[in-house]
Structure formats: structure tokens, C-alpha cells
Amino acid sequence: MKRVGRLTLMALLLAAAGLCFAGNASAKEPRISKETAQCLDCHEGMPGIVSQWEDSAHWNAGVGCYECHKADKSDPDAMEHYGFQVAVIVSPRDCGACHPREAAEQEASHHAKAGDILNTKDGLLGQTIGGEPAVAVGCRQCHGSIVKVREDGSLDPATWPNTGIGRINPDGSKGTCSACHTRHRFSKEQARQPESCGKCHLGPDHPQKEVYEESKHGILYRAFKDDLNMDHPKWIAGEDYYDAPTCATCHMSATPNQGVTHDVGTRLSWNLRAPVSKRTDNWQQKLDSMKDVCSACHSSPFVEGFYQQLDAFIGLYNDKFAVPAKEIRDLLMEEGVISKGNFDDEIDWIYWELWHHEGRRARHGAAMSGPDYAWWHGIYDMAKAFYNHLLPKAKEACEKAGKPEVYEKILAKYIDGRPEHQWFTKGFDPKRIEQIKKYYKERYNQDVK
Amino acid sequence: MKRVGRLTLMALLLAAAGLCFAGNASAKEPRISKETAQCLDCHEGMPGIVSQWEDSAHWNAGVGCYECHKADKSDPDAMEHYGFQVAVIVSPRDCGACHPREAAEQEASHHAKAGDILNTKDGLLGQTIGGEPAVAVGCRQCHGSIVKVREDGSLDPATWPNTGIGRINPDGSKGTCSACHTRHRFSKEQARQPESCGKCHLGPDHPQKEVYEESKHGILYRAFKDDLNMDHPKWIAGEDYYDAPTCATCHMSATPNQGVTHDVGTRLSWNLRAPVSKRTDNWQQKLDSMKDVCSACHSSPFVEGFYQQLDAFIGLYNDKFAVPAKEIRDLLMEEGVISKGNFDDEIDWIYWELWHHEGRRARHGAAMSGPDYAWWHGIYDMAKAFYNHLLPKAKEACEKAGKPEVYEKILAKYIDGRPEHQWFTKGFDPKRIEQIKKYYKERYNQDVK
Amino acid sequence: MKRVGRLTLMALLLAAAGLCFAGNASAKEPRISKETAQCLDCHEGMPGIVSQWEDSAHWNAGVGCYECHKADKSDPDAMEHYGFQVAVIVSPRDCGACHPREAAEQEASHHAKAGDILNTKDGLLGQTIGGEPAVAVGCRQCHGSIVKVREDGSLDPATWPNTGIGRINPDGSKGTCSACHTRHRFSKEQARQPESCGKCHLGPDHPQKEVYEESKHGILYRAFKDDLNMDHPKWIAGEDYYDAPTCATCHMSATPNQGVTHDVGTRLSWNLRAPVSKRTDNWQQKLDSMKDVCSACHSSPFVEGFYQQLDAFIGLYNDKFAVPAKEIRDLLMEEGVISKGNFDDEIDWIYWELWHHEGRRARHGAAMSGPDYAWWHGIYDMAKAFYNHLLPKAKEACEKAGKPEVYEKILAKYIDGRPEHQWFTKGFDPKRIEQIKKYYKERYNQDVK
């Protein structure tokens, strides 16, 4: 006993001594460069960011204001600032000076290309239907702006501030590390939290955050967040934590068999964003990488069963709704029932939201185990759009155009000839309807038709 | 003083000694059976679930892999596994071997019957309008699958994995304890958190989670979660915690006057899921049980006032909207204006969502003190569906069918003859309109019509 | 070595002694008045609220049941209660006896006037389209009821319980402190949490809570909540906490340069609730107060850029959508195409939600950095309402009324003559459409029309 007591005391004293040395060292050999010290002299008036930085690993490593914000005179956004050449934007290229692997992975990722989409239909939607200021405050805050430097070297306020993940920086690099590692803590722990991803991965058209929250994974995260060791540098699923995965766990972080990556698409075997779902390139390798994550907590039959259910679900999405809806709209355009323009017919809007909103909600809900999203916000909403909006509007449009035969053609090809759609013209199975009425009568003690 | 010091020291030493003995005891008389030890030898490759279990009360009680997963050769899902007879599924009947009271209560509850609904209109919707894979990934993940065992003894991946609360297990038992007590921690604390219930009780048709979160109860839960002693075995409202209730508090957990129950409906005096709200059987006794929970923190006039407001609200839902909407649709069917089939007229969809979506949101919002759900997502959405969708579509359908007199009949019976609906044909009170315009003019400094 | 050990022991003993003295002091000079002690004798049966109060600063200050609930015989809601004159409601006037500055600020605030709106179109909506019980359970739980005292001195249960922020109390005072400082802890910490404001500031028509949660501010709040010192009496942004702001930080709390205020509108330079957005009175001073908050963590160019983007966004909302939509509806009324009544035409509903729902979501999203709300729930939804609902319904209504020339007039004035709307009749830029199709082809490996 006595020996234990003495050893404990020794340990405590050594720890205390260690702290003293650390303190002394810091005092004698300052972590802070003299340039950074000069920055701090003036920037005390922004106490928030200084304190954030003082709590960061950067402070600990002696990386201060100047080390990140210093610029070369030839940099497009360099500006003279009280005798220093500095830049407001610290780009992934700048971060890459110390974090080369992370920067290279990020540059190769789909994230870095997030700005390109603003040249697509989504971008056209934003600019034409919305307008430039809505694109600046909306779209670009996730997708990234093309940051412009004005004549005087300052950043164009139409393009800055911006932390969109695909931002195009004055130095030509793409992305911004602070999209996830928020300045000026640049915390691993914060970036690993689902809320960080949820800044952009949420909403009517890609509700990953909402799906995660309603999934078992998200429920366990809320319950055991404090046990997840999220501030540990080494953060291996099943070893350093085991109660719940976050977005990072499955898409980025290490397992006993694979390392962390900042290239976020390397474990995705389906492209569930496209109108018709497609396998990704090298999907089998990517699927294996993801299954390796699952296996930290789930048995192989569990994982196989999950993917079997998912793949059947994606098949249903494609074959029952996505492809027929596309072909029906194409036919209406080809037959001159609706114009070939975009968003000038109600049917354009219905089709667009069917795959881009409801269809993604369904697929993300299925892929991340959120049953409410897979069904109510997903397939149910999509089926309603298909049967209760697309088809009746197609009928109406054909009648208005004096071409009822086009709608007959649609019914023949897509509805009557297909067992999964026949109910629409032939009605529900009357036996099942009777069963249901009986059930409701018992359950609610009232007639339900 | 000196004595206190000495006693403190003694206590510390005794505690330390206790820890040593505990350690020794564990080493000498292992908690882990030799069968479980053998399971662990191989299943180290799934570190997550092993670690979860090591943190569980089960570990502490010596209940390991084998104790739960062991099977009898005659069990329908028994399989030979490296010399052992085991089953993947641990059913409520298995859990009931050690937890008989909880298993019996659960079996008697509405939860255990959650799978039955898949044979009703909801189920028909899923199968017909959606499709089997959507039912598997959507509906059944909450309601429960009928787990099928294949010839080779493995579980059919179309029905497994599944943790739906009304799952029908190979042994015939209904439900799954891990729906709420997630494997492999099986934690009381986790099951008491509102997120656990929110896996299924959320979304457009039963947003209990969302209503709770916006209620004072949910606000206080977020603020004082760490003070709620949620890991205490004894967890009596007002005694062991007093800052906020969770779902469990009101619907399941103990009060000074009643014990915990796993039969979740025993405190519900209204059936607010049905098209027309009805009192439950023995509702007065159930209401008394609920009021007993309220009284841990609220005075009797407060509780009485709350229920008076709620009951008036339910009356409004039934009498102003639910019953007339049902009768109007029935009339349109009887008069041959719309078909008697389900979901083949726009009016079918409107009526269905009116009670099943908007009407439930309203009622759950009112019953759990979420004003935004009671009004905006509830009565407002329902009134909009009634006045701006149901009635205009009824008019249109009557005109199309060449039976405008049917709509006249509807207006005469349901609108003009009833003071609560008269505004629809006779307009708003002009005096109040003038007041409002004046108010807006002052408030917003602009004309609002 | 030995000295350290002894000092530690001394410290422990002194701490223990301190605790003893504290205990003794409390026993000898009770904090609790003899009246309150008498209240507690009976109200032990409501253990929750007693324990909440025991954890409050009120307990510490000797402010108990009687100190707050005592009443004067002449008070309208005074009631005789076991020999005491008490009142159920503790109004802001009562709280103001000890907290005069806070009560005065609250009384001057927009919050105190929140009940007035129930006399406006919103109120008319509630009463006419909904009904009295829906107003009681919905609207008034946020806006506040007019609490009525019955003949017997008890509170009318149609108006109580209620904690709406603009409640009109029996003593004539407006508001209720417990709307934010929930009884019976009345905690600063709780009121500073975003959930407290989110009881009312959420939902389809003013989703401030949702916007905050998806903003960087909300993401950081979730990540670093425990570091924010939210229970500190002094709580100055950048000094006492620096990782994230809450609602209170920006709208109420102290900065190094300004004090805390309970008048919530003093930093708002825009009225973003009105149909057409307007500057507030003295907006420049209010804007300076808000920018002072921003500057705790953000540089001046960052803040200026943010406001430049916001102001352009508000301009877009007003000029492209809000003003034309209003004028189009006005024109349809003036030309007799639709009735002058409210909510009796589909166009009334479309216009109402355009500014009151979608338009507010857009503006709040922009003002609080929630890109998903600014765009998808905001401008996108509004543009869809404008192009895909308002204009087609206007066309249909004009045709039905036999006045197609009115729609021609609308197109000429609001669409064809304005570059931001021309696409609606002239189509998208065909070059951009080709670019987009190419992009989609590469991205999704499929044709998208």
C-alpha cells in the first residue's frame, strides 16, 4: 500500500514538474514568432479569434497569424499591411505547406469541384430564376465563390466572405479547409462532428444531416457523444471509440485496416445524386472500403443484408419512377405537348423535384438508414408527384394541346402494361381494401374509406 | 477537525481497497462464461460491439455473447456455429428470461402490434404505391418485418437486418428490445433520451420528436440534460431529476405514485391517430395516470387548464374539419362525382393527408405543447387543405361531372349553414379588415391588402 | 516532498471546513422567509418545482415562493390561500421590483407588443380560418394571451396556462419573464441558449432557429457549447467566451463596448418581417451596434462584405419578387379578375405565403448566414411560387373571367419588359443550356434535359 501511495505521489510531482518545464520553455523560447507578436499587438481588438487560436493546436505548434497569412509580393491577393506582405485568404495551397497529404487528397476530391456545378442547371436556376445576390448568399456559401481581387488588392465583397468547399482562390487553388475546420481553432474535433458536414449536406435536396439524425447512428451519437474521444489525434473506429459513427467515421476516418482520407468519395459505390442512379467508377473497391468501416461494429450477414435491401431500393427508384418519369416528359416534349424549354411548364418543375428533391431524399434515406426519409419524404412524396401530379398534368396538357392520344400512349406504355403501376387505372385489390377497412374499424372504431 | 480528516483518509483507503478486491474477485471468479470467452476469441475482429458490451450492465452481471445468443436445436433460427447452437436474433422472449416483467409489458403494448399496420391502408400504400423494397427500407424499419429463416438457417436479407418495434421474430414473439435499448450497450440511459423514440416518432405524419423539441419540455431537456441523472437505475420524476421530462418520463417512467411500465399506452386518454379523434378505453384512469406525472412539477389548476385547452382543440379538429371533410368526400363518392377507388383522385390524397398528416401534426402539437406544430404545421395547413384544396377541387370535380348541384349541396350543408365556415362564402368581417389594414400600416409602414 | 503532501492535506481540510461553515450559516440564518417555509410545507407534493428553485440564484438570494407570489388584496388576481394573499401569475411588474432595468427594457421592446398581432391579419387567420381553441393552443402560446380572472379569483383556463412573450397580465403589464427564463430556475444560462428563443422563432414563417442551426455560428455552438461559460453572470463576447455566439450574444448580450439589453430590437437595421422589407427607425445606429458585436470575432472587411451581400439580397427580394407580386394581385383585384376578399382565391394564399412564409425564410436565411434557407427554402421556393403558381393561376383566372387582356398587361409590364424576368417568356439562354447538358453528361454519364 505504502509503495503505491509513494509511486502515485511521484507521478503527480513529475507531472507538475513537466507542466513547469513546459511553462518555462514557453516563456524562454516563445512559441510565437516576432511577426505574429506584432500582429497580435493590434488585433487584440478582435479578442474572439485570438482566443480561438490560443486554444488551437496551431498555437501549440508555434503557428501564428503571420505563419499562415504571410504572402509573397507576387501573390495576386498580397497586400501591404503595416510593413508586412499578407493575404486575407489562407488557401488549401497555403495549408498544404504543412499538411501536404491532406491538401492533395482534398484537391483530388469531389469537394474541390463543388464550384463547377454553378455552371450547370442548378447554377442556371440560381442565376436566372433567382438572381446574382441569391447565388452569392445561397448557392456559393456551400459551393464556393470565385474570389476576385480588386485593383486596390482588397477582396471583392460580392465574392467574399465565403467558405464554400469548392471556392476558387486567388492563387488558383480550389476549396477552403476552414469550410470544415472552422477558423481560428481549425479543430479536428469540430470537423468530425456531423453538424460540420450539415452546413451544406441538408435540406430538401440532399438531407444527409436530417437522415443521419434520425438513424440509429445519429441517435447513438447524441447519446454517447462525450464518450467518443473526438479530440484524439488517433481516431480509429472500434479502437478509439465504438459507440457511434459520425459522417467522418464512414466517409473519411481511419479503421484498423485503412487510413484517414480527405478525398470524400472514396467509399461511395453509388452515385445517388444523378437523375438515374449509377454505380461509381471502381465501385466494388469503394464498396469494400465502406464495408470495412461497417465491420467495426456489424457482422458480415448484417452488412450484406443491408446492401441487398439498399440495392433493391435503388432499383425500385430507377425502374419504377426515375426512368419512366424522364421518358414521359421527353415524350411530351417530342410530341409538342409541352415546350422544350426548362421550367416554363409545370411538368418541368414536377420532374425536376421528382429526381432532384424527392428522389434524392429517398435514396439518401435508404443509404443512411433513415426510414422516415426513405419513405415519407422520399418514395411516398415521389409516388405522389408521379401519380397525383405528373400523370394528371400530362393528361391535362395533352387535352389542352388537342392530343389526347399522347396520354393514351403514356398510359399504355407506362401504366397499364406494367404490374407495378396497373393499380393506377385498375384500382387497388378489393380483397385487401376489405381487410383494411376491417382493420381500421377495429383499430379506430370508425369507418375509414 | 482532526477526526474528520482522519475519517476522510480512512474512507479513501477503504475505497481504494474495495477497488483492489473487486479487481481480484474479477480475476479469480471470472464474470465471463467459458462459452462467451470462446465467442470473444474470434469476434475480436468486430471491436465495436465487444467494447459496447464491455461498457454495459450486462458485462457487469456476467451476461455475455453466449448467454443471449445461445439457442436450442429446435429453435427455428438455431444454427450450428463452431460447435455451438446459436441464433442471430435475441428476441423479447429471450430477454424475458431475465427481464420477465418488461417483456410481458412490452408484449401487451401497442408497440408489439406495430407490424399489423402493414396490412392496412398504410401498408397498401407502401406496397402498391411504393413497392416491396421501399416497404423493407422504409415502413418495416419502424414497424418491424416478419423475419424469415431460409433453408440453410440464415436469415432472409429481405427481412433482416431489422429493428422495427413490432418485428415478428422466428420464435413468434413480437417486437425487439434493441429498438430502444440499442445493442450492444442495451443502455437505460440511451433509451430514456428523446432521440431514441424519435427514430420512428417523427416526420410529416407523427412529429412527436419535433413537437417535443420545440416545447418547453424539450428546451429544458437540452439546457439541463447533464443534470437529469439519466443513468440512475431509480429514476423517479421530481425525486431523481426535476429539470425536464423526456418522452420516457411521461409515457413510461416512475413517479412517486406509480411504477415504470413498458406498456407505452397506459397514460394516453385520447387516440389522436385516428381520422376522428376518440377517447381510449378506460381513458379516465389513463388520464389520471398522466396527470400524476404532470403534478411532479405543475399545480393542479395548471394541469386542468392545459387539458381544458387541449380538449377544446380536439373538439375543433373533429367538428370543424375531420368530420366534414370525411362526409364531403363520402358524398362525392356516393354521388358519382369521384371514383370509389383509393388514391386515384386528387381529393383522395387531399383527404388522406388532411387527417393523417396535417390533422395529426395539429393534435400532437396541441397534446405536447408545441404551438408551431399545433398551428402552422397543423390547423393552418389543414384549413388551407380544406378551404383552398378540398372545396375548390370538389367544385371543379362536380362541374366536370356535370353535377354542379352536388357542390351546391356541400356549400349549403357544410359552409353556409355553419358559423365557423361562413366566412368562406360571405367574406371576412369588414370591420376587422379595416382594423388590420390600419395595424399593418402602422407596423410595417405600408399598405397590406 | 513532504511539505507538498502536507499542504495538500491542509487545503483539503480547509475546504471541508469551509463547507461546514457554509452549512452552519445556512442553518443558523435561514435564507428562507417564514412565509416561504410555510408554502414549502404543503408544496412538497410538487417536488419538481421546489428542487428547481433550490438550484436557482433566487434560493441563494433568499427569494422564495412568498417573495414572488405574494399579492396585495387589491390586485385583480389576488386570492386568499391558507391565510395568505397570493397570485398565481408573477408578472414582469412583480419581477421589476428587484430587476427594474430588465423589466423596463422588456416593456419597451417589440416582445412586449407580441400580443397585438392577434388583432391583425394573422389574428384574423387564426380566429376565422382556424378557431378560438386553435388560437389558444397555437398563436397565443407564443404571442401571449389576455389573462382573464374569473369571479372566484381563479384564472380562466381558456387563457391560462400561458407563457407567451406578449401576455397581458391581470395587473396590465405586458409579457412574461418566464417565457425565456423558465420557471422555477429562472436561469440566465438557459435563457442564453438558442433553444429558448427557438420556442417561437422557428417554423415555416420565421425559421430563425433552423437558420441558426445550419449556420457556422450554430455549428460552432454545438461543438463548443461546454466552453462558452454560459452560467457566468458577466458574459461578454470575446472576453468570457469566444467559440460561438448564441441568439442572445448578437441581439441582447454585452460586448466590450455595450451593455446587455432586454430590448431585443436595438441592433436590427432591417424589418425583414414586412411584405416589403424596410429599414428600421435609426437603422444606422442599430447597424453600428450589431457590427460592434461582429467585430469581436470578425475583421471589418469581412463584416462590410457580409452586409453588402445581405443588402443586395434584400434588394433582390423586394424588387424582383415582393413588389411585383403585390402589384399583380392588386391589379387582378382592381380589374375584377379575383374578388377583393381575403383567402377566398388561390392567388390570395399564394401571395400571402410568398411574402409571409417563403420571403421571410429567404430573408432570415440571408441575414443569419443559412445558405440552405436563403436559397432552397427561400428564393427558390419564392421563385417557384411566382413563376409556377402565381403567374399560371393569374393567367387561368383572367381567362376564366373573360379578361385575357389583363394577363397580357401583366406580362408586358412585369415580365417581358424586365431583364430579370424575361426568361419566363423567352426561355433560357440556349448557349448555357448546351453547356449544362454537356456538364451533366460528364458528371452523371446520362442525358439530362
mmCIF file of N, CA and C in Angstrom, chain A residues 5 60 64 102 137 181 219 224 227 276 341 343 352 361 382 396:
data_model
loop_
_atom_site.group_PDB
_atom_site.id
_atom_site.type_symbol
_atom_site.label_atom_id
_atom_site.label_comp_id
_atom_site.label_asym_id
_atom_site.label_seq_id
_atom_site.Cartn_x
_atom_site.Cartn_y
_atom_site.Cartn_z
ATOM 1 N N GLY A 5 1.148 4.367 -2.716
ATOM 2 C CA GLY A 5 0.996 5.775 -2.377
ATOM 3 C C GLY A 5 2.185 6.586 -2.835
ATOM 4 N N ASN A 60 -0.031 25.685 -30.188
ATOM 5 C CA ASN A 60 0.894 24.746 -29.565
ATOM 6 C C ASN A 60 2.120 24.488 -30.438
ATOM 7 N N GLY A 64 1.384 30.902 -35.967
ATOM 8 C CA GLY A 64 0.550 32.050 -35.607
ATOM 9 C C GLY A 64 0.041 32.799 -36.812
ATOM 10 N N GLU A 102 -3.074 16.016 -46.769
ATOM 11 C CA GLU A 102 -4.472 16.422 -46.669
ATOM 12 C C GLU A 102 -4.853 17.338 -47.846
ATOM 13 N N VAL A 137 -25.388 34.667 -51.701
ATOM 14 C CA VAL A 137 -25.721 34.390 -50.302
ATOM 15 C C VAL A 137 -26.156 32.932 -50.127
ATOM 16 N N HIS A 181 -12.918 22.808 -40.885
ATOM 17 C CA HIS A 181 -12.102 23.132 -39.705
ATOM 18 C C HIS A 181 -12.208 24.630 -39.483
ATOM 19 N N ILE A 219 -28.709 8.693 -33.422
ATOM 20 C CA ILE A 219 -29.295 8.571 -32.078
ATOM 21 C C ILE A 219 -28.204 8.215 -31.071
ATOM 22 N N PHE A 224 -24.067 9.256 -26.751
ATOM 23 C CA PHE A 224 -22.726 8.945 -26.227
ATOM 24 C C PHE A 224 -21.632 9.858 -26.766
ATOM 25 N N ASP A 227 -18.385 10.239 -25.016
ATOM 26 C CA ASP A 227 -17.510 9.061 -24.894
ATOM 27 C C ASP A 227 -16.728 8.769 -26.171
ATOM 28 N N VAL A 276 -30.858 9.358 -62.783
ATOM 29 C CA VAL A 276 -30.905 7.907 -62.685
ATOM 30 C C VAL A 276 -29.639 7.459 -61.949
ATOM 31 N N GLY A 341 -38.493 24.134 -73.562
ATOM 32 C CA GLY A 341 -37.773 24.984 -72.619
ATOM 33 C C GLY A 341 -37.785 24.394 -71.214
ATOM 34 N N PHE A 343 -38.345 24.757 -67.131
ATOM 35 C CA PHE A 343 -39.029 25.471 -66.049
ATOM 36 C C PHE A 343 -40.118 26.416 -66.552
ATOM 37 N N TRP A 352 -38.295 17.871 -62.265
ATOM 38 C CA TRP A 352 -37.058 18.329 -61.603
ATOM 39 C C TRP A 352 -37.060 17.960 -60.115
ATOM 40 N N ARG A 361 -33.928 12.477 -51.599
ATOM 41 C CA ARG A 361 -34.312 12.220 -50.202
ATOM 42 C C ARG A 361 -34.531 10.725 -49.998
ATOM 43 N N MET A 382 -42.449 10.988 -53.833
ATOM 44 C CA MET A 382 -42.166 10.792 -55.240
ATOM 45 C C MET A 382 -43.351 10.121 -55.930
ATOM 46 N N GLU A 396 -53.940 16.581 -68.648
ATOM 47 C CA GLU A 396 -54.478 17.926 -68.859
ATOM 48 C C GLU A 396 -53.771 18.611 -70.033
#
